[in-house]
Amino acid sequence: MSIYFDNSATTPVLPEGAKAAFEVMTNNWGNPSSLHTSGIEAQHILKKARKQLALSLRVEEREIYFTSCATESNNLAIFGAVESLKRRGRRVITTAVEHPSVYECFKALEERGFEVIYLHPENGRITEESLKAAITKDTILVSMMAVNNETGDILPIDKVKKIIERAGSPALFHCDAVQGFGKIKIEPVKLRIDLLSISAHKLYGPKGVGAIYVRKGVNLKPNLLGGGQESGLRSGTENTASIAAMGVATQKIFSDFNTYSRKISELYDLFISKCKEYDFIKINSPENGAKHIINISLPGLRSETVLHCLEQEGIFVSSGSACSSHGGETKRARVLSEYGFTREIYDSALRISFGIFNEKEEIEAFFPVLEKIYERLKR
Ligand code: PLP
């Protein structure tokens, strides 16, 4: 038996996407910057994928730029925005629960002398009131994630731009949409997002490719200088094979968006109702969060111990955020302690994250195994 409940760490690549990547690697491996036929073919591959991403976000093709991952997209959005607006102010705002690929950029901005404001959750939620209180006329950037990667909390990204405008601030609005893209409805135009980051491997595409949406008219300073690819915003030869796979996977997920959402939602409902049957499980995720991420705790037991016991039974979950597992104890606890959880809760936290290939039977099978592990470890 093998049950993969760690889809927020990464997802399997869809066979259709892998096939597209193989085709590019073996037949259409030209450099999109070359002027001859194979280069033109490679340009077509980029164009097709750009269109597939643009359609999924309902934006224009020219507003999509490929990068190597969402970490790079986040770095580009934050440093690029600040570089281009720094003459208009020194204040920047983000939340204290961002992924390290955003949070660490703001820490670096602090060192460069920017005034960085971190919004902290109040009663478990980041509120629009805290943003209203923090914003000033000289704020040049607000960065807020769409869905928290550890708890599934949905942040109030629909309120941000209005608050920026009411404050008379020139701030750009960046959204790290990695855990929301393809899971909840995110339309940058409707939400008036200026910059948005996504990653292929969280939505059935390969690792090592991401994208950034940059609203037309927004001037972003590039981080990588070189051959001027991606309209000068991101130099470096594009990863055509992975980009092709990302395009195909994105298109597939969006064409069946409602079906997949319904499926994940049913998995969520079943999982939550099962949790309530066991006294030893505490649910940490908010009630109206995203349906694909559920954070639970088994107070008294350490996450890693339970994770490895589950692994021995062929069940894969996360002890928090896989992306931050390099950060050591304090970095890993940051997000859950910001959400107001005690040490006992975050030390025993497990993140279960669903994907389109999970089935209800897997949830049915999960709980007796978890109970067996709990009973054994408690002794
Ligand atoms: N942002 C969030 C919310 C994430 O969950 C992750 C990865 O888990 C990233 C950014 C980084 O994505 P990538 O692995 O593409 O750099």
GROMACS .gro file of C-alpha atoms and ligand atoms in nm:
model
  395
    1MET     CA    1   0.000   0.000   0.000
    2SER     CA    2   0.119   0.350  -0.076
    3ILE     CA    3  -0.079   0.661   0.008
    4TYR     CA    4   0.055   0.999  -0.094
    5PHE     CA    5  -0.096   1.278   0.117
    6ASP     CA    6   0.180   1.533   0.055
    7ASN     CA    7   0.057   1.708  -0.258
    8SER     CA    8   0.138   2.053  -0.125
    9ALA     CA    9   0.506   1.956  -0.115
   10THR     CA   10   0.489   1.840  -0.473
   11THR     CA   11   0.256   1.659  -0.711
   12PRO     CA   12   0.321   1.381  -0.960
   13VAL     CA   13   0.371   1.499  -1.319
   14LEU     CA   14   0.069   1.426  -1.539
   15PRO     CA   15   0.155   1.168  -1.806
   16GLU     CA   16   0.031   1.411  -2.075
   17GLY     CA   17   0.280   1.670  -1.948
   18ALA     CA   18   0.567   1.422  -1.925
   19LYS     CA   19   0.491   1.316  -2.283
   20ALA     CA   20   0.500   1.677  -2.399
   21ALA     CA   21   0.835   1.728  -2.222
   22PHE     CA   22   0.979   1.411  -2.377
   23GLU     CA   23   0.869   1.526  -2.721
   24VAL     CA   24   1.041   1.861  -2.671
   25MET     CA   25   1.359   1.701  -2.537
   26THR     CA   26   1.390   1.450  -2.817
   27ASN     CA   27   1.241   1.631  -3.118
   28ASN     CA   28   1.205   2.005  -3.056
   29TRP     CA   29   1.511   2.076  -2.848
   30GLY     CA   30   1.607   2.400  -3.020
   31ASN     CA   31   1.693   2.720  -2.837
   32PRO     CA   32   1.399   2.961  -2.854
   33SER     CA   33   1.644   3.248  -2.908
   34SER     CA   34   1.789   3.091  -3.224
   35LEU     CA   35   1.680   3.249  -3.550
   36HIS     CA   36   1.663   2.926  -3.753
   37THR     CA   37   1.375   2.679  -3.783
   38SER     CA   38   1.445   2.483  -3.465
   39GLY     CA   39   1.452   2.808  -3.271
   40ILE     CA   40   1.121   2.913  -3.422
   41GLU     CA   41   0.971   2.576  -3.325
   42ALA     CA   42   1.095   2.626  -2.970
   43GLN     CA   43   0.938   2.972  -2.968
   44HIS     CA   44   0.607   2.812  -3.065
   45ILE     CA   45   0.636   2.580  -2.766
   46LEU     CA   46   0.682   2.878  -2.534
   47LYS     CA   47   0.397   3.064  -2.699
   48LYS     CA   48   0.160   2.771  -2.657
   49ALA     CA   49   0.245   2.727  -2.289
   50ARG     CA   50   0.223   3.102  -2.225
   51LYS     CA   51  -0.123   3.096  -2.376
   52GLN     CA   52  -0.227   2.797  -2.162
   53LEU     CA   53  -0.116   2.979  -1.846
   54ALA     CA   54  -0.269   3.309  -1.956
   55LEU     CA   55  -0.604   3.138  -2.018
   56SER     CA   56  -0.599   2.974  -1.676
   57LEU     CA   57  -0.545   3.309  -1.505
   58ARG     CA   58  -0.759   3.504  -1.757
   59VAL     CA   59  -0.477   3.744  -1.836
   60GLU     CA   60  -0.289   3.838  -2.151
   61GLU     CA   61  -0.010   3.617  -2.285
   62ARG     CA   62   0.240   3.901  -2.269
   63GLU     CA   63   0.179   3.930  -1.896
   64ILE     CA   64   0.321   3.580  -1.828
   65TYR     CA   65   0.698   3.528  -1.785
   66PHE     CA   66   0.864   3.194  -1.721
   67THR     CA   67   1.107   3.145  -1.434
   68SER     CA   68   1.282   2.847  -1.274
   69CYS     CA   69   1.046   2.815  -0.975
   70ALA     CA   70   0.812   3.013  -0.755
   71THR     CA   71   1.101   3.100  -0.524
   72GLU     CA   72   1.256   3.285  -0.816
   73SER     CA   73   0.921   3.445  -0.908
   74ASN     CA   74   0.881   3.568  -0.550
   75ASN     CA   75   1.236   3.708  -0.539
   76LEU     CA   76   1.184   3.879  -0.873
   77ALA     CA   77   0.850   4.028  -0.771
   78ILE     CA   78   0.974   4.161  -0.436
   79PHE     CA   79   1.320   4.290  -0.524
   80GLY     CA   80   1.208   4.397  -0.872
   81ALA     CA   81   0.917   4.601  -0.736
   82VAL     CA   82   1.122   4.760  -0.461
   83GLU     CA   83   1.405   4.851  -0.700
   84SER     CA   84   1.167   5.022  -0.934
   85LEU     CA   85   0.967   5.208  -0.668
   86LYS     CA   86   1.227   5.287  -0.401
   87ARG     CA   87   1.231   5.656  -0.484
   88ARG     CA   88   0.866   5.679  -0.381
   89GLY     CA   89   0.899   5.529  -0.034
   90ARG     CA   90   1.084   5.292   0.197
   91ARG     CA   91   0.794   5.108   0.360
   92VAL     CA   92   0.692   4.755   0.257
   93ILE     CA   93   0.430   4.523   0.404
   94THR     CA   94   0.392   4.146   0.414
   95THR     CA   95   0.248   3.887   0.652
   96ALA     CA   96   0.429   3.691   0.920
   97VAL     CA   97   0.297   3.362   0.777
   98GLU     CA   98   0.450   3.378   0.427
   99HIS     CA   99   0.656   3.099   0.278
  100PRO     CA  100   1.033   3.148   0.336
  101SER     CA  101   1.077   3.245  -0.032
  102VAL     CA  102   0.883   3.563   0.049
  103TYR     CA  103   0.963   3.604   0.418
  104GLU     CA  104   1.341   3.586   0.371
  105CYS     CA  105   1.325   3.850   0.094
  106PHE     CA  106   1.162   4.089   0.340
  107LYS     CA  107   1.422   4.003   0.602
  108ALA     CA  108   1.685   4.100   0.343
  109LEU     CA  109   1.498   4.426   0.274
  110GLU     CA  110   1.512   4.504   0.647
  111GLU     CA  111   1.891   4.469   0.629
  112ARG     CA  112   1.894   4.709   0.335
  113GLY     CA  113   1.723   4.970   0.550
  114PHE     CA  114   1.361   4.931   0.438
  115GLU     CA  115   1.087   4.968   0.694
  116VAL     CA  116   0.926   4.624   0.689
  117ILE     CA  117   0.586   4.565   0.848
  118TYR     CA  118   0.473   4.208   0.914
  119LEU     CA  119   0.099   4.156   0.956
  120HIS     CA  120   0.030   3.903   1.231
  121PRO     CA  121  -0.280   3.683   1.246
  122GLU     CA  122  -0.542   3.786   1.498
  123ASN     CA  123  -0.748   3.495   1.629
  124GLY     CA  124  -0.597   3.281   1.360
  125ARG     CA  125  -0.664   3.512   1.064
  126ILE     CA  126  -0.479   3.788   0.882
  127THR     CA  127  -0.730   4.069   0.877
  128GLU     CA  128  -0.791   4.355   0.636
  129GLU     CA  129  -0.800   4.586   0.940
  130SER     CA  130  -0.436   4.511   1.018
  131LEU     CA  131  -0.341   4.606   0.660
  132LYS     CA  132  -0.549   4.925   0.683
  133ALA     CA  133  -0.367   5.018   1.002
  134ALA     CA  134  -0.024   4.946   0.856
  135ILE     CA  135  -0.047   5.112   0.517
  136THR     CA  136   0.083   5.462   0.456
  137LYS     CA  137   0.131   5.690   0.157
  138ASP     CA  138   0.495   5.587   0.130
  139THR     CA  139   0.427   5.211   0.122
  140ILE     CA  140   0.562   5.076  -0.206
  141LEU     CA  141   0.484   4.704  -0.185
  142VAL     CA  142   0.230   4.474  -0.023
  143SER     CA  143   0.293   4.101  -0.052
  144MET     CA  144   0.028   3.857   0.068
  145MET     CA  145  -0.003   3.488  -0.012
  146ALA     CA  146  -0.330   3.341  -0.142
  147VAL     CA  147  -0.335   3.018   0.060
  148ASN     CA  148  -0.106   2.937   0.350
  149ASN     CA  149   0.102   2.630   0.271
  150GLU     CA  150   0.096   2.491   0.624
  151THR     CA  151  -0.264   2.542   0.735
  152GLY     CA  152  -0.466   2.602   0.417
  153ASP     CA  153  -0.579   2.940   0.553
  154ILE     CA  154  -0.714   3.163   0.274
  155LEU     CA  155  -0.586   3.519   0.315
  156PRO     CA  156  -0.795   3.829   0.232
  157ILE     CA  157  -0.626   3.896  -0.105
  158ASP     CA  158  -0.952   4.033  -0.246
  159LYS     CA  159  -0.928   4.334  -0.012
  160VAL     CA  160  -0.566   4.436  -0.063
  161LYS     CA  161  -0.578   4.661  -0.369
  162LYS     CA  162  -0.874   4.862  -0.242
  163ILE     CA  163  -0.691   4.929   0.085
  164ILE     CA  164  -0.378   5.035  -0.106
  165GLU     CA  165  -0.580   5.277  -0.318
  166ARG     CA  166  -0.776   5.423  -0.028
  167ALA     CA  167  -0.450   5.498   0.147
  168GLY     CA  168  -0.330   5.689  -0.160
  169SER     CA  169  -0.024   5.464  -0.173
  170PRO     CA  170   0.168   5.377  -0.492
  171ALA     CA  171   0.223   5.021  -0.362
  172LEU     CA  172   0.226   4.726  -0.595
  173PHE     CA  173   0.037   4.418  -0.480
  174HIS     CA  174   0.225   4.088  -0.505
  175CYS     CA  175   0.057   3.757  -0.434
  176ASP     CA  176   0.236   3.426  -0.383
  177ALA     CA  177  -0.037   3.209  -0.533
  178VAL     CA  178   0.157   2.881  -0.529
  179GLN     CA  179  -0.086   2.695  -0.303
  180GLY     CA  180  -0.397   2.858  -0.446
  181PHE     CA  181  -0.337   2.827  -0.819
  182GLY     CA  182  -0.563   2.557  -0.964
  183LYS     CA  183  -0.719   2.498  -0.620
  184ILE     CA  184  -0.925   2.810  -0.552
  185LYS     CA  185  -1.044   3.072  -0.803
  186ILE     CA  186  -0.770   3.331  -0.854
  187GLU     CA  187  -0.812   3.591  -1.127
  188PRO     CA  188  -0.547   3.864  -1.106
  189VAL     CA  189  -0.756   4.112  -1.305
  190LYS     CA  190  -1.063   4.077  -1.080
  191LEU     CA  191  -0.851   4.077  -0.765
  192ARG     CA  192  -0.638   4.359  -0.905
  193ILE     CA  193  -0.314   4.180  -0.833
  194ASP     CA  194  -0.007   4.341  -0.994
  195LEU     CA  195   0.239   4.054  -0.954
  196LEU     CA  196   0.160   3.686  -0.898
  197SER     CA  197   0.387   3.383  -0.853
  198ILE     CA  198   0.311   3.023  -0.943
  199SER     CA  199   0.502   2.697  -0.954
  200ALA     CA  200   0.460   2.404  -1.195
  201HIS     CA  201   0.537   2.122  -0.954
  202LYS     CA  202   0.249   2.208  -0.722
  203LEU     CA  203   0.004   2.157  -1.008
  204TYR     CA  204   0.110   1.833  -1.177
  205GLY     CA  205   0.397   1.983  -1.373
  206PRO     CA  206   0.771   1.927  -1.332
  207LYS     CA  207   1.002   2.075  -1.070
  208GLY     CA  208   1.235   2.356  -1.174
  209VAL     CA  209   0.985   2.571  -1.360
  210GLY     CA  210   0.758   2.850  -1.249
  211ALA     CA  211   0.603   3.167  -1.378
  212ILE     CA  212   0.525   3.520  -1.277
  213TYR     CA  213   0.230   3.729  -1.391
  214VAL     CA  214   0.325   4.094  -1.426
  215ARG     CA  215   0.031   4.323  -1.498
  216LYS     CA  216   0.092   4.521  -1.813
  217GLY     CA  217   0.216   4.868  -1.730
  218VAL     CA  218   0.401   4.751  -1.419
  219ASN     CA  219   0.769   4.825  -1.435
  220LEU     CA  220   0.976   4.554  -1.271
  221LYS     CA  221   1.355   4.562  -1.247
  222PRO     CA  222   1.501   4.222  -1.350
  223ASN     CA  223   1.709   4.023  -1.101
  224LEU     CA  224   1.891   3.818  -1.364
  225LEU     CA  225   2.079   4.008  -1.630
  226GLY     CA  226   2.205   3.844  -1.946
  227GLY     CA  227   2.067   3.758  -2.288
  228GLY     CA  228   1.738   3.938  -2.232
  229GLN     CA  229   1.504   3.639  -2.263
  230GLU     CA  230   1.143   3.672  -2.142
  231SER     CA  231   1.124   4.028  -2.276
  232GLY     CA  232   1.430   4.122  -2.076
  233LEU     CA  233   1.267   4.043  -1.742
  234ARG     CA  234   1.434   3.708  -1.685
  235SER     CA  235   1.752   3.631  -1.874
  236GLY     CA  236   1.853   3.269  -1.920
  237THR     CA  237   1.752   3.016  -2.184
  238GLU     CA  238   1.398   2.900  -2.114
  239ASN     CA  239   1.343   2.542  -1.996
  240THR     CA  240   1.126   2.459  -2.297
  241ALA     CA  241   1.059   2.094  -2.208
  242SER     CA  242   0.937   2.169  -1.856
  243ILE     CA  243   0.749   2.476  -1.973
  244ALA     CA  244   0.563   2.260  -2.228
  245ALA     CA  245   0.473   2.015  -1.951
  246MET     CA  246   0.360   2.297  -1.724
  247GLY     CA  247   0.133   2.432  -1.997
  248VAL     CA  248  -0.027   2.094  -2.064
  249ALA     CA  249  -0.077   2.017  -1.694
  250THR     CA  250  -0.226   2.360  -1.624
  251GLN     CA  251  -0.465   2.331  -1.916
  252LYS     CA  252  -0.579   1.986  -1.805
  253ILE     CA  253  -0.641   2.091  -1.445
  254PHE     CA  254  -0.829   2.405  -1.545
  255SER     CA  255  -1.042   2.226  -1.803
  256ASP     CA  256  -1.171   2.000  -1.524
  257PHE     CA  257  -1.146   2.255  -1.244
  258ASN     CA  258  -1.496   2.198  -1.106
  259THR     CA  259  -1.467   1.820  -1.109
  260TYR     CA  260  -1.134   1.826  -0.928
  261SER     CA  261  -1.254   2.088  -0.678
  262ARG     CA  262  -1.557   1.875  -0.598
  263LYS     CA  263  -1.342   1.568  -0.553
  264ILE     CA  264  -1.096   1.743  -0.320
  265SER     CA  265  -1.383   1.895  -0.128
  266GLU     CA  266  -1.537   1.551  -0.070
  267LEU     CA  267  -1.201   1.417   0.048
  268TYR     CA  268  -1.177   1.711   0.286
  269ASP     CA  269  -1.526   1.655   0.430
  270LEU     CA  270  -1.459   1.288   0.485
  271PHE     CA  271  -1.119   1.354   0.644
  272ILE     CA  272  -1.258   1.617   0.882
  273SER     CA  273  -1.550   1.399   0.987
  274LYS     CA  274  -1.311   1.109   1.049
  275CYS     CA  275  -1.082   1.331   1.260
  276LYS     CA  276  -1.376   1.410   1.484
  277GLU     CA  277  -1.418   1.039   1.563
  278TYR     CA  278  -1.076   1.030   1.732
  279ASP     CA  279  -1.018   1.221   2.056
  280PHE     CA  280  -0.642   1.222   2.014
  281ILE     CA  281  -0.655   1.430   1.693
  282LYS     CA  282  -0.669   1.807   1.704
  283ILE     CA  283  -0.753   1.994   1.383
  284ASN     CA  284  -0.537   2.306   1.336
  285SER     CA  285  -0.667   2.428   1.000
  286PRO     CA  286  -0.934   2.699   0.998
  287GLU     CA  287  -1.290   2.593   0.918
  288ASN     CA  288  -1.326   2.783   0.593
  289GLY     CA  289  -0.977   2.732   0.457
  290ALA     CA  290  -0.871   2.570   0.131
  291LYS     CA  291  -0.986   2.210   0.099
  292HIS     CA  292  -0.661   2.049  -0.012
  293ILE     CA  293  -0.457   2.121   0.304
  294ILE     CA  294  -0.544   1.994   0.651
  295ASN     CA  295  -0.312   2.051   0.944
  296ILE     CA  296  -0.366   1.828   1.247
  297SER     CA  297  -0.180   1.758   1.571
  298LEU     CA  298  -0.141   1.454   1.790
  299PRO     CA  299  -0.048   1.640   2.109
  300GLY     CA  300   0.223   1.466   2.307
  301LEU     CA  301   0.383   1.298   2.005
  302ARG     CA  302   0.652   1.452   1.785
  303SER     CA  303   0.561   1.514   1.420
  304GLU     CA  304   0.876   1.351   1.285
  305THR     CA  305   0.820   1.032   1.485
  306VAL     CA  306   0.463   0.995   1.361
  307LEU     CA  307   0.568   1.089   1.007
  308HIS     CA  308   0.827   0.811   0.997
  309CYS     CA  309   0.589   0.556   1.150
  310LEU     CA  310   0.335   0.645   0.881
  311GLU     CA  311   0.605   0.619   0.619
  312GLN     CA  312   0.681   0.262   0.733
  313GLU     CA  313   0.319   0.184   0.659
  314GLY     CA  314   0.348   0.340   0.312
  315ILE     CA  315   0.172   0.667   0.399
  316PHE     CA  316   0.339   0.996   0.313
  317VAL     CA  317   0.252   1.321   0.489
  318SER     CA  318   0.447   1.628   0.589
  319SER     CA  319   0.552   1.745   0.932
  320GLY     CA  320   0.479   2.104   0.834
  321SER     CA  321   0.621   2.260   0.524
  322ALA     CA  322   0.871   2.049   0.329
  323CYS     CA  323   1.010   2.365   0.173
  324SER     CA  324   1.116   2.497   0.511
  325SER     CA  325   1.253   2.174   0.654
  326HIS     CA  326   1.605   2.305   0.592
  327GLY     CA  327   1.544   2.592   0.826
  328GLY     CA  328   1.582   2.421   1.163
  329GLU     CA  329   1.345   2.428   1.457
  330THR     CA  330   1.271   2.798   1.489
  331LYS     CA  331   1.208   2.860   1.121
  332ARG     CA  332   0.977   2.565   1.100
  333ALA     CA  333   0.772   2.671   1.396
  334ARG     CA  334   0.733   3.030   1.275
  335VAL     CA  335   0.410   2.994   1.082
  336LEU     CA  336   0.219   2.776   1.328
  337SER     CA  337   0.326   2.981   1.628
  338GLU     CA  338   0.221   3.298   1.441
  339TYR     CA  339  -0.119   3.137   1.395
  340GLY     CA  340  -0.135   3.114   1.773
  341PHE     CA  341  -0.054   2.749   1.831
  342THR     CA  342   0.140   2.638   2.139
  343ARG     CA  343   0.462   2.445   2.121
  344GLU     CA  344   0.281   2.121   2.207
  345ILE     CA  345   0.062   2.170   1.901
  346TYR     CA  346   0.326   2.269   1.648
  347ASP     CA  347   0.574   2.007   1.767
  348SER     CA  348   0.316   1.743   1.687
  349ALA     CA  349   0.172   1.898   1.368
  350LEU     CA  350   0.118   1.698   1.053
  351ARG     CA  351   0.014   1.842   0.720
  352ILE     CA  352  -0.207   1.626   0.504
  353SER     CA  353  -0.250   1.759   0.152
  354PHE     CA  354  -0.473   1.607  -0.113
  355GLY     CA  355  -0.438   1.588  -0.487
  356ILE     CA  356  -0.653   1.472  -0.776
  357PHE     CA  357  -0.525   1.114  -0.753
  358ASN     CA  358  -0.631   1.059  -0.391
  359GLU     CA  359  -0.936   0.847  -0.317
  360LYS     CA  360  -1.179   0.818  -0.026
  361GLU     CA  361  -1.060   0.462   0.038
  362GLU     CA  362  -0.717   0.603   0.122
  363ILE     CA  363  -0.869   0.820   0.391
  364GLU     CA  364  -1.062   0.521   0.526
  365ALA     CA  365  -0.734   0.327   0.539
  366PHE     CA  366  -0.538   0.615   0.697
  367PHE     CA  367  -0.720   0.649   1.028
  368PRO     CA  368  -0.687   0.293   1.164
  369VAL     CA  369  -0.314   0.312   1.084
  370LEU     CA  370  -0.282   0.646   1.261
  371GLU     CA  371  -0.470   0.510   1.561
  372LYS     CA  372  -0.244   0.205   1.577
  373ILE     CA  373   0.065   0.429   1.567
  374TYR     CA  374  -0.081   0.656   1.832
  375GLU     CA  375  -0.156   0.367   2.067
  376ARG     CA  376   0.193   0.225   2.019
  377LEU     CA  377   0.379   0.552   2.070
  378LYS     CA  378   0.167   0.654   2.366
  379ARG     CA  379   0.285   0.342   2.549
  380PLP     N1  380   0.536   2.964  -0.201
  380PLP     C1  381   0.463   2.872  -0.137
  380PLP     C2  382   0.339   2.913  -0.067
  380PLP     C3  383   0.504   2.739  -0.137
  380PLP     O1  384   0.430   2.647  -0.072
  380PLP     C4  385   0.623   2.703  -0.203
  380PLP     C5  386   0.672   2.564  -0.197
  380PLP     O2  387   0.625   2.485  -0.117
  380PLP     C6  388   0.694   2.803  -0.272
  380PLP     C7  389   0.650   2.933  -0.266
  380PLP     C8  390   0.821   2.773  -0.345
  380PLP     O3  391   0.794   2.710  -0.467
  380PLP     P1  392   0.912   2.647  -0.554
  380PLP     O4  393   0.938   2.511  -0.500
  380PLP     O5  394   0.860   2.643  -0.695
  380PLP     O6  395   1.029   2.738  -0.543
   0.00000   0.00000   0.00000
